[in-house]
Amino acid sequence: MYSEDDFIQLSALQHYLFCERQCYLIHREMIWQDNLFTAEGNVMHERADEQKLSRSGPDIKTETALYICSRTLGLAGKADVVEFHKEGNSWIPFPVEYKRGKPKENRCDEVQLCAQALCLEEMLSVSVKQGAFFYGKTRRRVYVDFDDILRDLTKDICEKVHLLLKQEKASAPIYSKEKCDACSLKACCIPQICGKSAIKYIDEIMGEK
Ligand code: SF4
């Protein structure tokens, strides 16, 4: 069991799977900068908060911007939308995350959604079997089953993030054009310079490798 002082944010899991250094800079060194991608993401979250994208009906109740946590995993954060689906006499939580873009090839979004399910299960003592994403680009829901493999992966990433954030300093950046060019922290991280000697960097930009 973790104490509240040791809780990490839900978003740290996704940041970790994107880049360990980004996770450390955001969640340990408290560095944050918006770029186009994060600004678009913020708009999606605001729209979710305003319930413009969520469902409701006699068998579905919806809560937005719901604070959730798990003492077992040491996690806390805000769920965009949690629908409660009526099943018999029970209302079963069904987390929905709003994302810019389209479904990713890696599992970082799914891990974040599964972490929400694990928090809801612990808080409400219910089983949460499924959730969904609404992607801004495709304007469609993608359903996610919280199977054992995804649950184990999520718990494993949680432990790794807790260990990472106990480190005294960030690891050196590993430059990847695809990731770093999309990263809002590129200007602070300076991945093409940090982690290598000044002479090597000058050699590279002078084309003398
Ligand atoms: S710029 Fe690249 S190495 Fe640096 S935090 Fe972002 S993704 Fe990670």
Coordinates of N, CA and C and ligand atoms in Angstrom, one line a residue:
M1 N 0.8 -1.2 0.0 CA 0.0 0.0 0.0 C 0.9 1.3 0.0
Y2 N 0.6 2.2 -0.8 CA 1.3 3.4 -0.9 C 0.6 4.5 -0.1
S3 N 1.4 5.4 0.5 CA 0.7 6.6 1.1 C 0.5 7.6 0.0
E4 N -0.4 8.6 0.3 CA -0.8 9.6 -0.7 C 0.4 10.4 -1.1
D5 N 1.4 10.6 -0.2 CA 2.6 11.3 -0.6 C 3.4 10.7 -1.8
D6 N 3.2 9.4 -1.9 CA 3.9 8.6 -2.9 C 3.1 8.3 -4.2
F7 N 1.9 8.8 -4.2 CA 1.1 8.6 -5.4 C 1.7 9.2 -6.6
I8 N 1.6 8.5 -7.8 CA 2.0 9.1 -9.0 C 0.8 9.4 -9.8
Q9 N 0.9 10.3 -10.8 CA -0.3 10.6 -11.6 C -0.5 9.5 -12.7
L10 N -1.8 9.3 -13.0 CA -2.2 8.4 -14.0 C -1.4 8.7 -15.3
S11 N -1.3 9.9 -15.6 CA -0.7 10.3 -16.9 C 0.8 9.9 -17.0
A12 N 1.4 9.6 -15.8 CA 2.8 9.2 -15.8 C 3.1 7.9 -16.5
L13 N 2.1 7.0 -16.5 CA 2.2 5.7 -17.1 C 2.4 5.9 -18.6
Q14 N 1.5 6.8 -19.2 CA 1.6 7.0 -20.6 C 2.9 7.7 -21.0
H15 N 3.2 8.7 -20.2 CA 4.5 9.4 -20.4 C 5.7 8.4 -20.4
Y16 N 5.7 7.5 -19.4 CA 6.8 6.5 -19.3 C 6.9 5.7 -20.6
L17 N 5.7 5.2 -21.1 CA 5.7 4.4 -22.2 C 6.1 5.1 -23.5
F18 N 5.9 6.4 -23.5 CA 6.3 7.2 -24.6 C 7.9 7.5 -24.5
C19 N 8.3 7.9 -23.4 CA 9.8 8.1 -23.2 C 10.0 8.3 -21.7
E20 N 10.9 7.4 -21.2 CA 11.3 7.5 -19.7 C 11.7 8.8 -19.3
R21 N 12.6 9.5 -20.1 CA 13.1 10.8 -19.8 C 12.0 11.8 -19.7
Q22 N 11.0 11.7 -20.6 CA 9.9 12.7 -20.6 C 9.1 12.5 -19.3
C23 N 8.9 11.2 -18.9 CA 8.2 11.0 -17.7 C 8.9 11.6 -16.5
Y24 N 10.2 11.4 -16.4 CA 11.0 11.9 -15.3 C 10.9 13.5 -15.3
L25 N 11.1 14.1 -16.5 CA 11.2 15.5 -16.5 C 9.8 16.1 -16.1
I26 N 8.7 15.5 -16.5 CA 7.4 16.0 -16.1 C 7.1 15.7 -14.7
H27 N 7.3 14.5 -14.3 CA 6.7 14.1 -13.0 C 7.7 14.2 -11.8
R28 N 9.0 14.3 -12.1 CA 10.0 14.5 -11.0 C 10.5 16.0 -11.0
E29 N 10.8 16.4 -12.2 CA 11.4 17.8 -12.3 C 10.3 18.8 -12.5
M30 N 9.1 18.4 -12.7 CA 7.9 19.3 -12.9 C 8.1 20.3 -14.0
I31 N 8.6 19.8 -15.1 CA 8.8 20.6 -16.3 C 7.6 20.3 -17.3
W32 N 7.0 21.3 -17.7 CA 5.9 21.1 -18.7 C 5.8 22.2 -19.7
Q33 N 5.7 21.8 -20.9 CA 5.5 22.8 -22.0 C 4.4 22.3 -23.0
D34 N 3.5 23.1 -23.4 CA 2.5 22.7 -24.3 C 3.1 22.8 -25.8
N35 N 2.7 22.0 -26.6 CA 2.9 22.2 -28.1 C 1.5 21.9 -28.7
L36 N 1.5 21.9 -30.1 CA 0.2 21.7 -30.8 C -0.5 20.5 -30.3
F37 N 0.3 19.4 -30.1 CA -0.4 18.1 -29.8 C -1.0 18.1 -28.4
T38 N -0.3 18.7 -27.4 CA -0.8 18.8 -26.1 C -2.0 19.7 -26.0
A39 N -1.9 20.8 -26.8 CA -3.0 21.8 -26.8 C -4.3 21.2 -27.4
E40 N -4.1 20.4 -28.5 CA -5.3 19.7 -29.0 C -5.9 18.7 -28.0
G41 N -5.0 18.0 -27.3 CA -5.4 17.1 -26.3 C -6.2 17.8 -25.2
N42 N -5.7 19.0 -24.8 CA -6.4 19.7 -23.8 C -7.9 20.1 -24.2
V43 N -8.0 20.4 -25.5 CA -9.3 20.8 -26.0 C -10.3 19.5 -25.9
M44 N -9.7 18.4 -26.3 CA -10.5 17.1 -26.2 C -11.0 16.9 -24.7
H45 N -10.0 17.1 -23.8 CA -10.4 16.8 -22.4 C -11.5 17.8 -21.9
E46 N -11.3 19.1 -22.4 CA -12.3 20.1 -22.0 C -13.7 19.7 -22.5
R47 N -13.7 19.3 -23.8 CA -15.0 18.9 -24.4 C -15.6 17.7 -23.6
A48 N -14.8 16.8 -23.2 CA -15.3 15.7 -22.4 C -15.8 16.2 -21.1
D49 N -15.1 17.2 -20.4 CA -15.6 17.7 -19.2 C -17.0 18.4 -19.3
E50 N -17.2 19.0 -20.5 CA -18.5 19.7 -20.8 C -19.5 18.7 -21.2
Q51 N -19.2 17.4 -21.2 CA -20.2 16.3 -21.6 C -20.7 16.5 -23.0
K52 N -19.9 17.1 -23.9 CA -20.4 17.2 -25.3 C -20.3 15.9 -26.0
L53 N -19.4 15.0 -25.5 CA -19.1 13.8 -26.3 C -19.6 12.5 -25.6
S54 N -20.3 12.6 -24.4 CA -20.6 11.4 -23.7 C -22.0 11.0 -23.9
R55 N -22.3 9.8 -23.5 CA -23.6 9.2 -23.6 C -24.4 9.2 -22.3
S56 N -25.7 9.3 -22.5 CA -26.5 9.1 -21.3 C -27.9 8.6 -21.7
G57 N -28.6 8.1 -20.7 CA -29.9 7.4 -21.0 C -30.3 6.7 -19.7
P58 N -31.5 6.1 -19.8 CA -32.0 5.5 -18.6 C -31.1 4.4 -18.0
D59 N -30.3 3.8 -18.8 CA -29.4 2.7 -18.3 C -27.9 3.2 -18.3
I60 N -27.7 4.4 -18.5 CA -26.3 5.0 -18.4 C -26.3 6.3 -17.7
K61 N -25.5 6.4 -16.6 CA -25.2 7.6 -16.0 C -23.8 8.0 -16.3
T62 N -23.5 9.3 -16.3 CA -22.2 9.8 -16.7 C -21.6 10.7 -15.7
E63 N -20.4 10.5 -15.3 CA -19.6 11.5 -14.5 C -18.4 11.9 -15.2
T64 N -18.2 13.2 -15.2 CA -17.0 13.7 -15.9 C -16.0 14.3 -14.9
A65 N -14.7 14.3 -15.3 CA -13.6 14.8 -14.5 C -13.7 14.2 -13.1
L66 N -13.7 12.9 -13.1 CA -13.9 12.2 -11.8 C -12.5 11.9 -11.2
Y67 N -12.3 12.3 -10.0 CA -11.0 12.0 -9.3 C -11.0 10.5 -8.8
I68 N -9.9 9.8 -9.2 CA -9.8 8.4 -8.8 C -8.4 8.1 -8.3
C69 N -8.3 7.0 -7.5 CA -7.0 6.6 -7.0 C -7.0 5.2 -6.6
S70 N -5.7 4.7 -6.5 CA -5.5 3.3 -6.0 C -4.4 3.3 -5.0
R71 N -4.6 2.9 -3.8 CA -3.6 2.8 -2.8 C -2.6 1.7 -3.1
T72 N -3.2 0.6 -3.7 CA -2.4 -0.6 -4.0 C -1.3 -0.2 -5.0
L73 N -1.7 0.5 -6.0 CA -0.8 0.9 -7.1 C -0.1 2.2 -6.9
G74 N -0.5 3.0 -5.9 CA 0.1 4.3 -5.7 C -0.2 5.2 -6.8
L75 N -1.5 5.3 -7.3 CA -1.9 6.1 -8.4 C -3.0 7.0 -8.1
A76 N -3.0 8.2 -8.7 CA -4.2 9.1 -8.6 C -4.3 9.9 -9.8
G77 N -5.5 10.4 -10.1 CA -5.6 11.3 -11.3 C -7.1 11.5 -11.5
K78 N -7.4 12.0 -12.7 CA -8.7 12.4 -13.1 C -9.1 11.6 -14.3
A79 N -10.3 11.0 -14.2 CA -10.8 10.3 -15.4 C -11.7 11.2 -16.2
D80 N -11.5 11.4 -17.5 CA -12.3 12.3 -18.4 C -13.8 12.0 -18.1
V81 N -14.1 10.8 -18.4 CA -15.5 10.4 -18.3 C -15.6 9.0 -17.8
V82 N -16.5 8.8 -16.8 CA -16.8 7.4 -16.4 C -18.3 7.3 -16.5
E83 N -18.7 6.4 -17.4 CA -20.1 6.0 -17.6 C -20.4 4.9 -16.6
F84 N -21.6 4.9 -16.1 CA -22.0 3.8 -15.2 C -23.2 3.1 -15.9
H85 N -22.9 1.9 -16.3 CA -23.9 1.1 -17.1 C -24.7 0.2 -16.1
K86 N -26.0 0.3 -16.2 CA -26.9 -0.5 -15.4 C -26.9 -1.9 -15.8
E87 N -26.5 -2.8 -14.8 CA -26.6 -4.2 -15.0 C -27.3 -4.8 -13.9
G88 N -28.6 -5.2 -14.1 CA -29.4 -5.7 -13.0 C -29.6 -4.6 -12.0
N89 N -29.3 -4.8 -10.8 CA -29.4 -3.8 -9.7 C -28.1 -3.0 -9.5
S90 N -27.1 -3.2 -10.3 CA -25.8 -2.6 -10.1 C -25.5 -1.6 -11.3
W91 N -24.7 -0.6 -10.9 CA -24.2 0.3 -11.9 C -22.7 0.0 -12.1
I92 N -22.3 -0.4 -13.2 CA -20.9 -0.8 -13.5 C -20.1 0.3 -14.2
P93 N -19.0 0.7 -13.6 CA -18.2 1.8 -14.2 C -17.6 1.3 -15.6
F94 N -17.6 2.3 -16.5 CA -17.1 2.1 -17.8 C -16.3 3.3 -18.2
P95 N -14.9 3.3 -18.0 CA -14.2 4.6 -18.3 C -14.0 4.8 -19.8
V96 N -14.1 6.1 -20.1 CA -14.0 6.6 -21.5 C -12.9 7.7 -21.5
E97 N -11.9 7.5 -22.4 CA -10.9 8.6 -22.5 C -11.0 9.2 -23.9
Y98 N -10.8 10.5 -23.9 CA -10.9 11.3 -25.1 C -9.5 11.6 -25.6
K99 N -9.1 11.2 -26.8 CA -7.8 11.4 -27.3 C -7.8 12.1 -28.7
R100 N -6.8 12.9 -28.9 CA -6.6 13.5 -30.2 C -6.1 12.4 -31.1
G101 N -6.2 12.6 -32.4 CA -5.5 11.7 -33.3 C -6.3 10.4 -33.5
K102 N -5.6 9.3 -33.6 CA -6.2 8.0 -33.9 C -5.5 6.9 -33.1
P103 N -6.1 5.7 -33.1 CA -5.5 4.7 -32.2 C -4.0 4.5 -32.5
K104 N -3.2 4.3 -31.4 CA -1.8 4.2 -31.5 C -1.4 2.7 -31.7
E105 N -0.2 2.5 -32.3 CA 0.2 1.1 -32.5 C 0.8 0.5 -31.2
N106 N 1.2 1.3 -30.2 CA 1.7 0.8 -29.0 C 0.5 0.8 -28.0
R107 N 0.8 0.3 -26.7 CA -0.3 0.1 -25.8 C -0.4 1.2 -24.7
C108 N 0.3 2.4 -25.0 CA 0.3 3.4 -23.9 C -1.1 3.9 -23.5
D109 N -1.9 4.1 -24.5 CA -3.3 4.6 -24.2 C -4.0 3.6 -23.4
E110 N -3.9 2.3 -23.8 CA -4.6 1.2 -23.2 C -4.2 1.0 -21.7
V111 N -2.9 1.2 -21.5 CA -2.4 1.1 -20.1 C -3.0 2.2 -19.2
Q112 N -3.1 3.4 -19.7 CA -3.7 4.5 -18.9 C -5.1 4.2 -18.6
L113 N -5.9 3.7 -19.6 CA -7.3 3.4 -19.4 C -7.4 2.2 -18.4
C114 N -6.6 1.2 -18.6 CA -6.7 0.1 -17.6 C -6.4 0.5 -16.2
A115 N -5.4 1.5 -16.1 CA -5.1 2.0 -14.7 C -6.3 2.7 -14.1
Q116 N -7.1 3.3 -14.9 CA -8.4 3.9 -14.4 C -9.3 2.8 -14.0
A117 N -9.4 1.8 -14.7 CA -10.3 0.7 -14.4 C -9.8 0.1 -13.0
L118 N -8.5 -0.1 -12.8 CA -8.0 -0.7 -11.6 C -8.3 0.2 -10.4
C119 N -8.2 1.5 -10.6 CA -8.6 2.5 -9.6 C -10.1 2.4 -9.2
L120 N -10.9 2.3 -10.2 CA -12.3 2.2 -10.0 C -12.7 0.9 -9.3
E121 N -12.1 -0.1 -9.7 CA -12.3 -1.4 -9.0 C -12.0 -1.3 -7.6
E122 N -10.9 -0.7 -7.3 CA -10.4 -0.6 -5.8 C -11.4 0.3 -5.0
M123 N -11.8 1.4 -5.7 CA -12.6 2.4 -5.0 C -14.0 1.9 -4.7
L124 N -14.5 1.1 -5.7 CA -16.0 0.8 -5.7 C -16.2 -0.7 -5.4
S125 N -15.1 -1.5 -5.3 CA -15.3 -2.9 -5.1 C -16.2 -3.6 -6.1
V126 N -15.9 -3.3 -7.4 CA -16.6 -3.9 -8.5 C -15.6 -4.4 -9.5
S127 N -16.1 -5.2 -10.5 CA -15.2 -5.6 -11.5 C -15.5 -4.8 -12.8
V128 N -14.4 -4.2 -13.3 CA -14.5 -3.4 -14.5 C -13.9 -4.1 -15.7
K129 N -14.7 -4.6 -16.6 CA -14.2 -5.5 -17.6 C -13.8 -4.7 -18.9
Q130 N -14.5 -3.6 -19.1 CA -14.3 -2.9 -20.4 C -14.3 -1.4 -20.3
G131 N -13.7 -0.7 -21.2 CA -13.8 0.7 -21.3 C -13.6 1.1 -22.8
A132 N -13.4 2.4 -23.1 CA -13.4 2.8 -24.5 C -12.6 4.1 -24.7
F133 N -12.1 4.3 -25.9 CA -11.5 5.6 -26.3 C -12.4 6.2 -27.3
F134 N -12.4 7.5 -27.3 CA -13.0 8.3 -28.4 C -11.9 9.1 -29.0
Y135 N -11.6 8.8 -30.2 CA -10.5 9.5 -30.9 C -11.0 10.6 -31.7
G136 N -10.3 11.8 -31.5 CA -10.8 13.0 -32.2 C -10.7 12.9 -33.7
K137 N -9.7 12.2 -34.2 CA -9.5 12.1 -35.7 C -10.5 11.2 -36.4
T138 N -10.7 10.1 -35.8 CA -11.7 9.1 -36.4 C -13.1 9.3 -35.9
R139 N -13.3 10.1 -34.9 CA -14.6 10.4 -34.3 C -15.4 9.1 -34.0
R140 N -14.6 8.0 -33.5 CA -15.3 6.8 -33.2 C -14.8 6.2 -31.9
R141 N -15.6 5.4 -31.3 CA -15.2 4.7 -30.1 C -14.4 3.4 -30.4
V142 N -13.4 3.2 -29.7 CA -12.6 1.9 -29.8 C -12.7 1.3 -28.4
Y143 N -13.3 0.1 -28.4 CA -13.5 -0.6 -27.1 C -12.2 -1.4 -26.7
V144 N -12.0 -1.4 -25.4 CA -10.8 -2.1 -24.8 C -11.2 -3.0 -23.7
D145 N -10.8 -4.3 -23.9 CA -11.1 -5.3 -22.8 C -9.9 -5.3 -21.8
F146 N -10.2 -5.2 -20.5 CA -9.2 -5.2 -19.5 C -8.9 -6.7 -19.2
D147 N -8.1 -7.3 -20.1 CA -7.8 -8.7 -19.8 C -6.5 -8.9 -18.9
D148 N -6.2 -10.1 -18.6 CA -5.1 -10.3 -17.6 C -3.8 -9.7 -18.1
I149 N -3.5 -9.9 -19.4 CA -2.3 -9.4 -20.0 C -2.2 -7.9 -19.8
L150 N -3.2 -7.2 -20.1 CA -3.2 -5.7 -20.0 C -3.1 -5.3 -18.5
R151 N -3.8 -6.0 -17.7 CA -3.7 -5.7 -16.2 C -2.3 -5.9 -15.7
D152 N -1.7 -7.0 -16.1 CA -0.3 -7.3 -15.6 C 0.6 -6.2 -16.1
L153 N 0.5 -5.9 -17.4 CA 1.3 -4.8 -18.0 C 1.2 -3.5 -17.3
T154 N 0.0 -3.2 -17.0 CA -0.3 -1.9 -16.3 C 0.3 -1.9 -14.9
K155 N 0.2 -3.0 -14.2 CA 0.8 -3.0 -12.8 C 2.3 -3.0 -12.9
D156 N 2.9 -3.6 -13.9 CA 4.3 -3.6 -14.1 C 4.8 -2.2 -14.4
I157 N 4.1 -1.5 -15.3 CA 4.5 -0.1 -15.6 C 4.4 0.8 -14.4
C158 N 3.4 0.6 -13.6 CA 3.2 1.3 -12.4 C 4.5 1.2 -11.5
E159 N 4.9 0.0 -11.3 CA 6.1 -0.3 -10.4 C 7.3 0.4 -11.0
K160 N 7.4 0.3 -12.4 CA 8.6 0.9 -13.0 C 8.6 2.4 -12.9
V161 N 7.4 3.0 -13.0 CA 7.4 4.5 -12.8 C 7.7 4.9 -11.4
H162 N 7.2 4.1 -10.4 CA 7.6 4.5 -9.0 C 9.1 4.4 -8.8
L163 N 9.7 3.4 -9.4 CA 11.2 3.3 -9.3 C 11.9 4.4 -10.0
L164 N 11.4 4.7 -11.2 CA 12.1 5.8 -12.0 C 12.0 7.1 -11.3
L165 N 10.9 7.4 -10.6 CA 10.7 8.7 -10.0 C 11.5 8.8 -8.7
K166 N 12.1 7.7 -8.2 CA 12.9 7.7 -7.0 C 14.4 8.0 -7.4
Q167 N 14.7 7.9 -8.7 CA 16.1 8.2 -9.2 C 16.5 9.7 -8.9
E168 N 17.8 9.8 -8.7 CA 18.2 11.2 -8.4 C 18.3 12.1 -9.6
K169 N 18.5 11.5 -10.7 CA 18.5 12.3 -11.9 C 18.0 11.6 -13.1
A170 N 17.6 12.4 -14.2 CA 17.1 11.8 -15.4 C 18.1 11.0 -16.2
S171 N 17.7 10.0 -16.8 CA 18.7 9.3 -17.7 C 18.9 10.2 -19.0
A172 N 20.1 10.0 -19.6 CA 20.4 10.8 -20.8 C 19.4 10.5 -21.9
P173 N 19.1 11.5 -22.8 CA 18.1 11.3 -23.8 C 18.6 10.4 -24.9
I174 N 17.7 9.6 -25.5 CA 18.1 8.9 -26.7 C 17.2 9.5 -27.8
Y175 N 17.9 10.1 -28.8 CA 17.2 10.9 -29.8 C 16.5 9.9 -30.8
S176 N 15.2 10.2 -31.0 CA 14.4 9.5 -32.0 C 13.6 10.6 -32.7
K177 N 13.9 10.7 -34.0 CA 13.2 11.8 -34.7 C 11.7 11.8 -34.6
E178 N 11.2 10.5 -34.7 CA 9.7 10.4 -34.6 C 9.1 10.9 -33.3
K179 N 9.8 10.4 -32.2 CA 9.3 10.8 -30.9 C 9.6 12.2 -30.5
C180 N 10.9 12.5 -30.7 CA 11.4 13.8 -30.2 C 10.7 15.0 -30.9
D181 N 10.5 14.8 -32.2 CA 9.9 15.9 -33.0 C 8.4 16.2 -32.5
A182 N 7.8 15.1 -31.9 CA 6.4 15.3 -31.4 C 6.4 15.6 -30.0
C183 N 7.5 15.7 -29.3 CA 7.5 15.9 -27.9 C 7.5 17.4 -27.5
S184 N 6.6 17.7 -26.6 CA 6.5 19.1 -26.1 C 7.7 19.6 -25.3
L185 N 8.5 18.6 -24.8 CA 9.7 19.0 -24.0 C 11.0 19.1 -24.8
K186 N 10.9 19.0 -26.1 CA 12.1 18.9 -26.9 C 13.0 20.1 -26.6
A187 N 12.5 21.3 -26.5 CA 13.3 22.5 -26.3 C 14.0 22.5 -25.0
C188 N 13.4 21.8 -23.9 CA 14.1 21.8 -22.6 C 15.1 20.6 -22.6
C189 N 14.7 19.5 -23.3 CA 15.4 18.3 -23.2 C 16.7 18.3 -24.1
I190 N 16.6 19.1 -25.2 CA 17.6 19.1 -26.2 C 18.3 17.8 -26.4
P191 N 17.6 16.8 -27.0 CA 18.0 15.5 -27.1 C 19.2 15.3 -28.0
Q192 N 19.4 16.2 -29.0 CA 20.5 16.0 -29.9 C 21.8 16.5 -29.4
I193 N 21.7 17.2 -28.2 CA 22.9 17.8 -27.6 C 23.2 17.0 -26.3
C194 N 22.2 16.9 -25.5 CA 22.4 16.3 -24.2 C 22.9 14.8 -24.4
G195 N 23.7 14.3 -23.6 CA 24.0 12.9 -23.7 C 25.2 12.6 -24.6
K196 N 25.7 13.7 -25.2 CA 26.9 13.4 -26.0 C 27.9 14.6 -25.8
S197 N 29.1 14.4 -26.1 CA 30.1 15.4 -25.9 C 29.9 16.6 -26.8
A198 N 30.3 17.8 -26.4 CA 30.2 19.0 -27.3 C 31.0 18.7 -28.6
I199 N 32.2 18.1 -28.5 CA 33.0 17.9 -29.7 C 32.3 17.0 -30.7
K200 N 31.7 15.9 -30.1 CA 31.0 15.0 -31.0 C 29.8 15.7 -31.7
Y201 N 29.1 16.5 -30.9 CA 28.0 17.3 -31.5 C 28.4 18.2 -32.6
I202 N 29.5 18.9 -32.3 CA 30.0 19.9 -33.4 C 30.5 19.1 -34.6
D203 N 31.1 17.9 -34.4 CA 31.6 17.1 -35.5 C 30.4 16.7 -36.4
E204 N 29.3 16.3 -35.7 CA 28.1 15.9 -36.4 C 27.5 17.0 -37.2
I205 N 27.3 18.2 -36.6 CA 26.7 19.2 -37.4 C 27.6 19.8 -38.5
M206 N 28.9 19.6 -38.3 CA 29.9 20.0 -39.3 C 30.1 18.9 -40.4
G207 N 29.4 17.7 -40.2 CA 29.4 16.7 -41.2 C 30.8 16.0 -41.2
E208 N 31.5 15.9 -40.1 CA 32.8 15.4 -40.0 C 32.9 14.0 -39.3
K209 N 31.7 13.3 -39.2 CA 31.7 12.1 -38.4 C 32.7 11.1 -39.0
Ligands
SF4_1 S1 12.8 15.2 -26.6 FE1 12.9 13.0 -27.0 S2 14.4 12.2 -25.4 FE2 13.7 14.3 -24.8 S3 11.9 13.9 -23.4 FE3 11.1 14.2 -25.5 S4 10.9 12.2 -26.4 FE4 12.3 12.0 -24.6

